[in-house]
Coordinates of C-alpha atoms in Angstrom, one line a residue:
Chain Q
M1 CA 31.3 12.0 36.8
S2 CA 35.1 12.6 36.5
R3 CA 36.3 15.4 39.2
L4 CA 37.9 17.0 36.4
P5 CA 36.2 19.6 36.5
F6 CA 35.6 20.2 39.8
W7 CA 39.5 21.0 40.2
F8 CA 39.5 23.3 37.2
I9 CA 36.6 25.3 38.6
V10 CA 37.5 25.0 42.2
T11 CA 41.3 26.4 41.4
G12 CA 39.7 28.9 39.0
I13 CA 37.3 30.2 42.0
L14 CA 40.7 30.8 44.2
G15 CA 42.3 32.1 41.3
F16 CA 39.3 34.9 41.2
I17 CA 39.6 35.5 44.6
A18 CA 43.5 36.2 44.5
Y19 CA 43.1 38.5 42.2
H20 CA 40.3 40.5 43.9
A21 CA 42.2 40.4 46.9
F22 CA 45.9 41.7 45.1
S23 CA 43.8 44.3 43.6
L24 CA 42.6 45.4 47.1
L25 CA 45.6 45.2 48.7
S26 CA 47.7 47.5 46.0
L27 CA 44.0 49.8 46.0
T28 CA 43.8 48.8 42.7
G29 CA 46.4 51.3 42.0
W30 CA 47.5 49.5 39.1
L31 CA 44.6 49.9 37.4
G32 CA 45.2 53.3 35.7
D33 CA 48.9 52.4 34.8
E34 CA 50.2 51.1 31.7
L35 CA 49.5 47.4 31.8
R36 CA 52.9 46.6 30.3
G37 CA 55.2 46.1 33.2
P38 CA 55.9 43.1 35.7
E39 CA 52.5 44.3 37.9
G40 CA 50.2 44.7 35.3
W41 CA 51.1 41.5 33.7
F42 CA 50.7 40.1 37.2
H43 CA 47.4 41.2 37.1
A44 CA 46.4 40.4 33.6
H45 CA 47.5 36.6 33.7
L46 CA 46.2 36.1 37.1
F47 CA 42.6 37.2 35.8
V48 CA 43.2 35.3 32.4
L49 CA 44.7 32.3 33.3
G50 CA 44.2 31.8 36.7
W51 CA 40.6 32.9 36.7
A52 CA 38.7 33.1 33.6
T53 CA 41.1 30.3 31.2
M54 CA 41.1 28.0 34.4
L55 CA 37.2 27.9 34.8
A56 CA 36.6 27.8 30.9
M57 CA 39.0 24.7 30.9
G58 CA 36.6 23.3 34.1
A59 CA 33.6 24.4 31.8
V60 CA 34.8 22.3 28.8
Y61 CA 35.7 19.4 30.6
Q62 CA 32.3 19.3 32.1
L63 CA 30.0 20.3 29.2
I64 CA 31.9 18.3 26.2
H65 CA 30.0 15.2 26.6
V66 CA 26.6 17.1 26.9
I67 CA 27.8 18.8 23.5
L68 CA 29.2 15.6 22.0
Q69 CA 27.5 13.1 23.5
S70 CA 30.7 11.2 24.3
D71 CA 33.5 11.5 26.8
I72 CA 36.4 13.1 26.8
Y73 CA 39.1 11.0 24.9
S74 CA 41.5 11.1 28.0
T75 CA 40.8 11.9 31.5
R76 CA 44.4 10.8 32.5
L77 CA 45.6 13.4 30.1
G78 CA 43.0 16.0 31.5
Y79 CA 44.9 15.4 35.1
I80 CA 48.0 16.1 33.8
H81 CA 47.1 18.9 32.2
Y82 CA 45.6 20.5 35.4
V83 CA 48.8 19.7 37.2
M84 CA 51.3 21.1 34.4
F85 CA 49.3 24.4 33.7
S86 CA 48.5 24.8 37.8
I87 CA 51.9 24.9 38.5
G88 CA 52.9 26.9 35.5
V89 CA 50.4 29.5 36.1
I90 CA 51.6 29.8 39.6
G91 CA 54.9 29.7 39.1
M92 CA 54.6 32.3 36.0
L93 CA 53.0 34.8 38.4
Y94 CA 55.9 34.5 40.9
G95 CA 58.2 34.9 37.9
F96 CA 56.3 38.5 36.9
V97 CA 56.7 39.5 40.7
R98 CA 60.1 38.6 40.9
A99 CA 60.7 40.0 37.1
D100 CA 63.0 36.9 36.7
V101 CA 62.9 35.9 33.4
R102 CA 64.9 32.2 33.9
W103 CA 62.0 31.4 36.4
L104 CA 59.4 32.8 33.8
A105 CA 60.8 30.7 31.2
G106 CA 60.5 27.6 33.2
F107 CA 57.0 27.6 34.5
A108 CA 55.5 29.5 31.0
T109 CA 56.9 25.9 29.4
C110 CA 55.2 24.2 32.5
A111 CA 51.6 26.5 31.5
L112 CA 52.2 25.7 27.5
I113 CA 52.8 22.0 27.9
G114 CA 49.6 21.8 30.0
I115 CA 48.0 23.8 27.0
L116 CA 49.1 21.6 24.2
L117 CA 47.8 18.7 26.4
F118 CA 44.3 20.0 26.5
G119 CA 44.6 21.0 23.0
W120 CA 45.3 17.5 21.8
N121 CA 42.8 16.2 24.2
M122 CA 40.4 18.1 22.7
A123 CA 41.4 17.7 18.9
V124 CA 41.2 13.7 19.4
T125 CA 37.8 13.8 21.3
L126 CA 36.4 16.0 18.6
Y127 CA 37.8 14.0 15.9
K128 CA 36.8 10.7 17.4
A129 CA 32.9 12.3 18.1
S130 CA 33.0 13.5 14.4
Q131 CA 29.9 15.4 15.3
W132 CA 30.5 19.0 13.1
N133 CA 27.9 21.5 14.0
P134 CA 28.6 25.3 14.8
I135 CA 28.9 24.4 18.5
T136 CA 31.5 21.9 17.9
V137 CA 33.2 24.0 15.8
S138 CA 33.4 26.9 17.6
T139 CA 34.8 24.4 20.5
A140 CA 37.3 23.3 18.1
C141 CA 38.2 27.2 17.0
A142 CA 38.5 28.3 20.6
C143 CA 41.1 25.7 21.9
L144 CA 42.9 26.1 18.6
Y145 CA 43.2 30.1 19.4
L146 CA 44.2 29.1 23.2
V147 CA 46.8 26.8 21.7
L148 CA 48.2 29.6 19.4
T149 CA 48.1 32.0 21.9
G150 CA 50.3 30.1 24.1
L151 CA 52.7 29.8 21.6
T152 CA 52.8 33.0 20.9
G153 CA 53.2 34.0 24.4
M154 CA 56.1 31.6 24.4
L155 CA 57.8 33.1 21.4
M156 CA 57.6 36.7 23.3
G157 CA 59.5 34.8 26.4
L158 CA 62.1 33.5 24.1
N159 CA 62.6 36.9 22.5
F160 CA 63.0 38.2 25.9
A161 CA 65.5 35.8 26.8
F162 CA 67.6 35.2 23.6
G163 CA 66.3 37.7 20.8
Q164 CA 66.6 40.8 19.5
W165 CA 63.3 41.1 17.3
N166 CA 62.8 44.4 18.1
G167 CA 59.4 45.5 15.9
L168 CA 58.6 41.6 15.6
H169 CA 57.8 41.2 19.5
E170 CA 55.3 44.2 19.2
R171 CA 53.3 42.3 16.3
I172 CA 53.2 38.8 18.1
F173 CA 52.1 40.7 21.2
G174 CA 49.0 42.0 19.5
A175 CA 48.4 38.7 17.9
H176 CA 48.8 37.0 21.2
I177 CA 46.3 39.6 22.7
W178 CA 43.9 39.3 20.4
M179 CA 43.8 35.5 19.7
G180 CA 43.5 34.8 23.5
T181 CA 40.5 37.5 23.8
I182 CA 38.9 37.2 20.8
G183 CA 39.5 33.6 19.8
W184 CA 39.7 31.8 22.5
F185 CA 36.8 33.4 25.1
G186 CA 34.9 34.9 22.4
M187 CA 34.3 31.4 20.6
L188 CA 33.9 29.4 23.5
I189 CA 31.3 31.7 25.1
T190 CA 29.3 32.1 22.1
G191 CA 29.4 28.3 21.0
F192 CA 28.8 26.9 24.1
S193 CA 26.0 29.4 24.8
Y194 CA 24.3 27.7 21.7
K195 CA 23.6 24.7 23.9
M196 CA 23.3 26.1 27.3
L197 CA 21.1 29.2 26.8
P198 CA 18.3 27.0 25.0
M199 CA 19.0 23.9 28.1
F200 CA 18.0 26.4 30.8
Y201 CA 15.4 28.5 28.8
L202 CA 13.9 25.1 27.6
S203 CA 13.7 26.4 24.2
H204 CA 13.0 24.0 21.2
H205 CA 12.5 24.5 17.5
Y206 CA 14.6 28.0 17.3
P207 CA 16.4 28.8 14.1
V208 CA 20.0 27.7 14.1
R209 CA 21.1 29.2 10.6
L210 CA 22.5 32.4 12.2
Q211 CA 25.0 30.4 14.0
K212 CA 27.0 29.8 10.8
V213 CA 27.0 33.3 10.2
I214 CA 28.2 34.2 14.0
L215 CA 30.9 31.6 13.4
L216 CA 32.2 32.8 9.9
L217 CA 31.8 36.6 11.1
W218 CA 34.0 35.8 14.3
N219 CA 36.4 34.1 12.8
A220 CA 37.1 36.4 10.1
A221 CA 37.4 39.1 12.9
V222 CA 39.7 36.7 14.4
I223 CA 41.9 36.4 11.3
T224 CA 41.8 39.8 10.4
G225 CA 43.0 41.3 13.7
V226 CA 45.9 38.9 13.9
T227 CA 46.9 39.8 10.1
A228 CA 46.8 43.6 11.3
F229 CA 49.2 43.1 14.1
L230 CA 51.2 40.4 12.4
T231 CA 51.9 42.6 9.0
D232 CA 51.9 45.9 11.4
H233 CA 48.7 47.3 9.3
K234 CA 46.9 47.8 12.1
E235 CA 45.2 51.2 11.6
G236 CA 43.6 50.0 8.7
L237 CA 42.8 46.4 9.1
L238 CA 41.8 46.7 13.0
W239 CA 39.0 49.0 12.2
L240 CA 37.9 46.4 9.7
A241 CA 38.3 43.9 12.2
L242 CA 36.2 45.5 14.8
L243 CA 33.7 45.7 12.1
L244 CA 33.7 42.2 11.6
L245 CA 33.4 41.5 15.2
T246 CA 30.9 43.8 15.9
A247 CA 28.6 42.5 13.2
G248 CA 29.2 39.2 14.9
M249 CA 28.2 40.4 18.0
L250 CA 24.9 41.8 16.4
V251 CA 24.1 38.7 15.1
Y252 CA 25.1 36.5 18.2
V253 CA 22.8 38.9 20.1
Y254 CA 19.8 38.5 17.7
H255 CA 20.4 34.7 18.0
L256 CA 20.0 34.7 21.6
E257 CA 16.9 36.4 20.8
Q258 CA 15.6 34.0 18.4
I259 CA 16.5 31.0 21.3
Q260 CA 14.7 33.1 23.9
E261 CA 11.3 33.6 21.9
K262 CA 11.2 29.8 21.7
R263 CA 11.7 29.4 25.2
H264 CA 8.9 27.1 27.5
K265 CA 10.5 28.4 30.6
N266 CA 9.8 31.7 32.0
N267 CA 12.9 32.4 34.1
P268 CA 16.1 30.3 33.4
G269 CA 18.0 31.9 36.8
P270 CA 19.6 35.5 36.9
G271 CA 23.0 34.3 35.9
I272 CA 21.5 33.3 32.6
R273 CA 19.6 36.4 32.1
W274 CA 22.7 38.3 33.0
S275 CA 24.7 36.5 30.4
V276 CA 22.3 37.9 28.0
Y277 CA 22.4 41.4 29.2
V278 CA 25.9 41.7 29.1
S279 CA 26.1 40.4 25.7
R280 CA 23.5 43.1 24.5
A281 CA 25.6 45.6 26.4
L282 CA 29.0 44.7 24.7
A283 CA 27.3 44.9 21.4
A284 CA 25.9 48.6 22.4
F285 CA 29.6 49.5 23.2
M286 CA 31.2 47.7 19.8
V287 CA 28.9 49.7 17.7
A288 CA 30.0 53.1 19.6
L289 CA 33.8 52.3 19.5
L290 CA 33.1 51.6 15.7
I291 CA 31.7 55.1 15.1
Y292 CA 34.1 56.6 17.3
A293 CA 36.9 55.2 15.3
S294 CA 35.3 55.6 12.3
Q295 CA 36.7 59.2 12.6
G296 CA 40.6 57.9 12.5
P297 CA 41.3 54.2 13.1
E298 CA 44.5 55.3 14.8
L299 CA 42.1 56.2 17.8
L300 CA 41.5 52.2 18.5
L301 CA 45.4 52.2 19.7
H302 CA 44.9 54.8 22.1
A303 CA 46.0 53.5 25.7
R304 CA 42.8 54.4 27.2
V305 CA 40.6 53.2 24.5
V306 CA 42.7 50.0 24.9
L307 CA 42.2 49.9 28.4
L308 CA 38.4 50.7 28.2
A309 CA 37.6 47.9 25.7
G310 CA 40.1 45.4 27.9
W311 CA 37.9 46.3 30.7
L312 CA 34.5 45.9 29.1
Y313 CA 34.9 43.1 27.2
L314 CA 37.2 41.2 29.7
G315 CA 36.3 42.6 32.9
G316 CA 32.6 42.8 31.7
W317 CA 31.4 40.4 29.1
V318 CA 33.7 37.5 29.5
S319 CA 34.2 37.4 33.3
L320 CA 30.6 38.6 33.9
T321 CA 29.4 35.5 31.3
I322 CA 31.4 33.0 33.2
L323 CA 30.4 34.0 36.8
G324 CA 26.4 34.2 35.6
Y325 CA 27.1 30.7 34.1
A326 CA 28.9 29.4 37.4
S327 CA 25.9 30.0 39.2
K328 CA 24.6 27.1 37.2
I329 CA 27.6 24.8 36.5
V330 CA 28.8 25.1 40.2
P331 CA 25.3 23.8 41.8
F332 CA 25.0 21.0 38.9
L333 CA 28.4 19.9 39.4
W334 CA 28.0 19.6 43.3
W335 CA 24.3 18.2 43.2
T336 CA 25.5 15.8 40.8
H337 CA 28.7 14.7 43.0
K338 CA 26.9 14.7 46.4
Y339 CA 23.3 13.6 45.5
G340 CA 23.3 12.3 41.5
K341 CA 22.9 8.6 42.9
Q342 CA 20.3 9.7 45.6
A343 CA 17.8 11.2 42.9
G344 CA 14.4 10.4 43.6
K345 CA 14.9 9.1 46.9
P346 CA 13.3 10.9 49.8
G347 CA 15.0 14.1 51.1
T348 CA 17.1 14.8 48.2
P349 CA 17.4 18.4 47.9
L350 CA 16.8 19.9 44.5
M351 CA 19.5 22.0 42.5
A352 CA 17.9 25.4 42.9
G353 CA 17.6 25.2 46.8
M354 CA 21.6 25.0 46.7
L355 CA 21.6 28.8 45.7
S356 CA 19.8 31.1 46.7
Q357 CA 18.8 32.9 42.9
R358 CA 18.2 36.4 44.5
H359 CA 21.4 36.4 45.8
V360 CA 22.6 35.5 42.6
N361 CA 20.9 38.3 41.2
W362 CA 21.8 41.0 43.5
G363 CA 25.4 39.7 43.2
L364 CA 25.5 40.2 39.4
I365 CA 23.6 44.0 40.0
A366 CA 26.3 45.1 42.5
M367 CA 29.1 43.7 40.1
V368 CA 27.8 45.6 36.7
A369 CA 27.4 48.6 38.8
S370 CA 30.6 48.5 40.3
S371 CA 32.4 47.6 36.6
L372 CA 30.2 50.7 34.9
L373 CA 31.9 53.0 37.8
L374 CA 35.3 51.7 37.2
V375 CA 34.9 52.0 33.5
S376 CA 33.2 55.7 34.0
G377 CA 36.5 56.5 35.8
V378 CA 38.6 55.0 32.8
L379 CA 36.3 57.2 30.2
I380 CA 37.0 60.5 32.0
N381 CA 40.3 59.7 33.3
L382 CA 39.4 60.5 36.8
A383 CA 41.7 58.1 39.1
E384 CA 39.7 58.3 42.3
V385 CA 36.2 57.2 40.2
M386 CA 38.4 54.0 38.8
M387 CA 39.6 53.4 42.5
V388 CA 36.1 53.5 44.1
G389 CA 34.5 51.3 40.9
G390 CA 37.5 49.0 41.4
T391 CA 37.6 48.6 45.3
L392 CA 33.7 48.2 45.0
L393 CA 33.7 45.8 42.3
S394 CA 36.6 43.8 44.4
V395 CA 34.4 43.6 47.4
F396 CA 31.3 42.6 45.4
S397 CA 33.0 40.0 43.1
M398 CA 34.3 38.4 46.5
A399 CA 31.5 38.3 48.3
Y400 CA 29.5 36.6 45.1
I401 CA 32.3 33.9 44.5
F402 CA 31.9 33.1 48.2
M403 CA 28.3 33.0 47.9
I404 CA 28.9 30.6 44.9
A405 CA 31.7 28.4 46.8
R406 CA 29.2 27.8 49.9
V407 CA 27.4 25.4 47.2
F408 CA 30.1 22.9 48.4
K409 CA 28.9 23.3 52.0
H410 CA 25.6 21.5 51.1
Chain X
M1 CA 0.8 6.3 27.5
E2 CA -1.8 3.6 27.6
Q3 CA -3.2 4.0 31.0
T4 CA -4.3 0.5 32.8
E5 CA -4.4 0.3 36.3
Q6 CA -1.1 -1.8 36.8
V7 CA 0.7 1.1 34.6
N8 CA -0.8 3.5 36.6
Q9 CA 0.9 2.6 39.6
L10 CA 4.2 2.5 38.4
V11 CA 3.6 5.8 36.7
E12 CA 2.7 7.2 40.1
C13 CA 5.9 5.5 41.3
L14 CA 7.8 7.7 38.6
K15 CA 6.4 10.7 39.6
E16 CA 9.0 10.7 42.6
V17 CA 12.0 11.2 39.9
Y18 CA 12.6 14.9 39.6
D19 CA 14.5 16.7 37.0
P20 CA 16.9 18.3 39.6
E21 CA 17.4 21.2 37.5
L22 CA 13.6 22.2 36.6
G23 CA 12.3 20.7 39.8
V24 CA 8.9 19.0 37.9
N25 CA 8.9 15.3 37.7
I26 CA 9.5 13.3 34.7
V27 CA 6.3 12.0 34.0
D28 CA 4.2 15.8 34.1
L29 CA 7.4 17.0 32.0
G30 CA 6.2 14.0 29.2
L31 CA 9.6 12.2 29.2
V32 CA 8.1 9.0 29.8
Y33 CA 6.6 7.1 26.8
E34 CA 6.0 3.6 27.6
V35 CA 5.9 1.8 31.0
Q36 CA 5.1 -2.0 30.9
E37 CA 5.2 -5.0 33.7
E38 CA 6.1 -8.3 32.2
P39 CA 6.8 -11.6 34.3
G40 CA 10.1 -10.9 35.8
R41 CA 11.0 -7.3 35.0
V42 CA 9.8 -3.6 34.4
W43 CA 10.3 -2.1 30.8
V44 CA 10.3 2.0 30.5
R45 CA 10.7 3.8 27.3
M46 CA 11.6 7.7 28.0
T47 CA 13.3 10.3 26.6
L48 CA 15.0 13.5 28.0
T49 CA 14.3 17.2 27.3
T50 CA 17.7 17.3 24.9
P51 CA 20.1 14.8 23.9
G52 CA 23.4 15.1 25.9
C53 CA 21.1 16.2 28.8
P54 CA 24.0 16.4 31.7
L55 CA 21.3 14.8 33.9
H56 CA 21.1 11.9 32.0
D57 CA 23.2 9.1 34.5
T58 CA 21.1 10.8 37.3
I59 CA 17.7 10.7 35.8
L60 CA 17.9 7.4 34.3
G61 CA 19.6 5.7 37.6
A62 CA 16.6 7.3 40.0
V63 CA 14.2 5.6 37.4
K64 CA 15.8 2.2 38.0
W65 CA 15.9 2.7 41.7
V66 CA 12.5 4.1 42.0
L67 CA 11.2 0.9 40.4
Q68 CA 13.4 -1.5 41.9
E69 CA 12.3 0.1 45.3
H70 CA 8.4 0.0 44.8
T71 CA 8.2 -3.0 42.9
D72 CA 9.2 -6.9 43.3
H73 CA 11.3 -6.8 40.2
K74 CA 15.3 -6.3 40.4
D75 CA 14.9 -6.3 36.6
V76 CA 14.7 -2.6 35.5
D77 CA 15.3 -1.9 31.5
V78 CA 14.7 1.4 30.6
Q79 CA 15.1 2.5 27.1
L80 CA 16.3 6.0 26.4
V81 CA 15.0 6.7 22.8
W82 CA 14.9 10.2 21.1
E83 CA 12.4 9.4 18.6
P84 CA 9.9 10.7 18.9
Q85 CA 11.8 13.7 20.0
W86 CA 10.3 15.5 23.1
S87 CA 8.6 18.6 22.9
P88 CA 7.3 21.0 25.5
E89 CA 3.8 20.5 24.4
M90 CA 4.2 17.0 26.0
M91 CA 4.3 18.6 29.5
S92 CA 1.3 18.4 31.8
N93 CA -0.7 21.4 32.4
E94 CA 0.7 21.4 35.8
A95 CA 4.2 21.3 34.9
K96 CA 3.5 23.9 32.1
E97 CA 2.1 25.8 34.9
M98 CA 5.1 25.5 37.1
L99 CA 7.6 26.7 34.5
G100 CA 5.8 29.8 33.8
Y101 CA 4.6 28.2 30.1
F102 CA 1.5 30.0 29.9

């Protein structure tokens, strides 16, 4: 197996450690502040690009041949992508700290070239495989939204440097966030789960019809949300986008139940179980948000509602799902690299023996509990509760990721 | 699977090959459809729990290694098939019990 996923996953883990280390150093003070400033941009991009996207890209490189049963179009292109994207992200983050537009422009271009190379590599791979099912279509859509997120980010950068687009800048900013969060992460997590969950639950003969329904609802939500921002019709269309997304999420959660009903393995491991729990929790939150915003769609645009939704979606569902899946992906990656050729030979350890499932479970419980404390602080607007929740989340997150990284010591 | 004494010995060898994720050997998982010893070579027809299984190379490599190690044959032919499709009912009772199937 190529070492490409390994590089992305290890770099993603380092990004995760750096994010929580910086959070602890600043005593999570930035959490309650307006995110639109150099410090907020630094933390948001470190989290989204340095951690979540880096690890997600590694997972794509690792799992694409499982999904397509064919290899990636070009591993060499993948390595160039890794170098460009990593240098680009590190340079961008330093640019945010220095608030230096020229520096930012150069490294953002580097990161964008990395994303474009990834998009091209995936497009050719998917086209050659010609295997169109909800899993591959979701993956293709996710990659397309990632490319569009990168391009809109670059447009905003160009505006900072040369343009005076005023109102248009805000519109592109909204579309950039919506495509990156709901489009890229949402479609990748749902699409990959259609393959991952049955594999770990050993589920067979489950219905797959709803996967197409989710695909349609999720895409409709992304397109409606992007239209809402670009046309500046947020108050009307954003609620509709949330309605479509909530419907998609509810069908997704129901489909996860269908997969579990047909399981033949009682325990898929806590990482997989928690990925289901956090999906249920997000679906419940989305229903509540939908009901809340039905009193007036403008409520969705309040800074604290945006912060709360952002934390629950990105810090909660996206991050915890990735962390849960990482407890399966990392041991698999390392086991295959280290022991793959020794399978069947005496003394070869089992994959399950590389990581204590009990510790994974406690780690996830601790992170979920501290996340809930953090969002409670946001909800009641109490800085002290946010600070305690944020600090605990960072401490538990670092302990969890160190535990995952210890797999590499085997 | 046809069980002659000759085949039984080869099947016992294949029980050393575990699915590293499930922790159950490939024979009890019901992945091995047919094993034959022919003059000069061993021939195995088997499947995996799911197409595109990420452990594809690992399991097939282990089958070859185990048979080369326990027989005089260096020519081990492993044919991976998807028909008939593997189904959990193909597992032995021991495997079902290990996975909490019951």
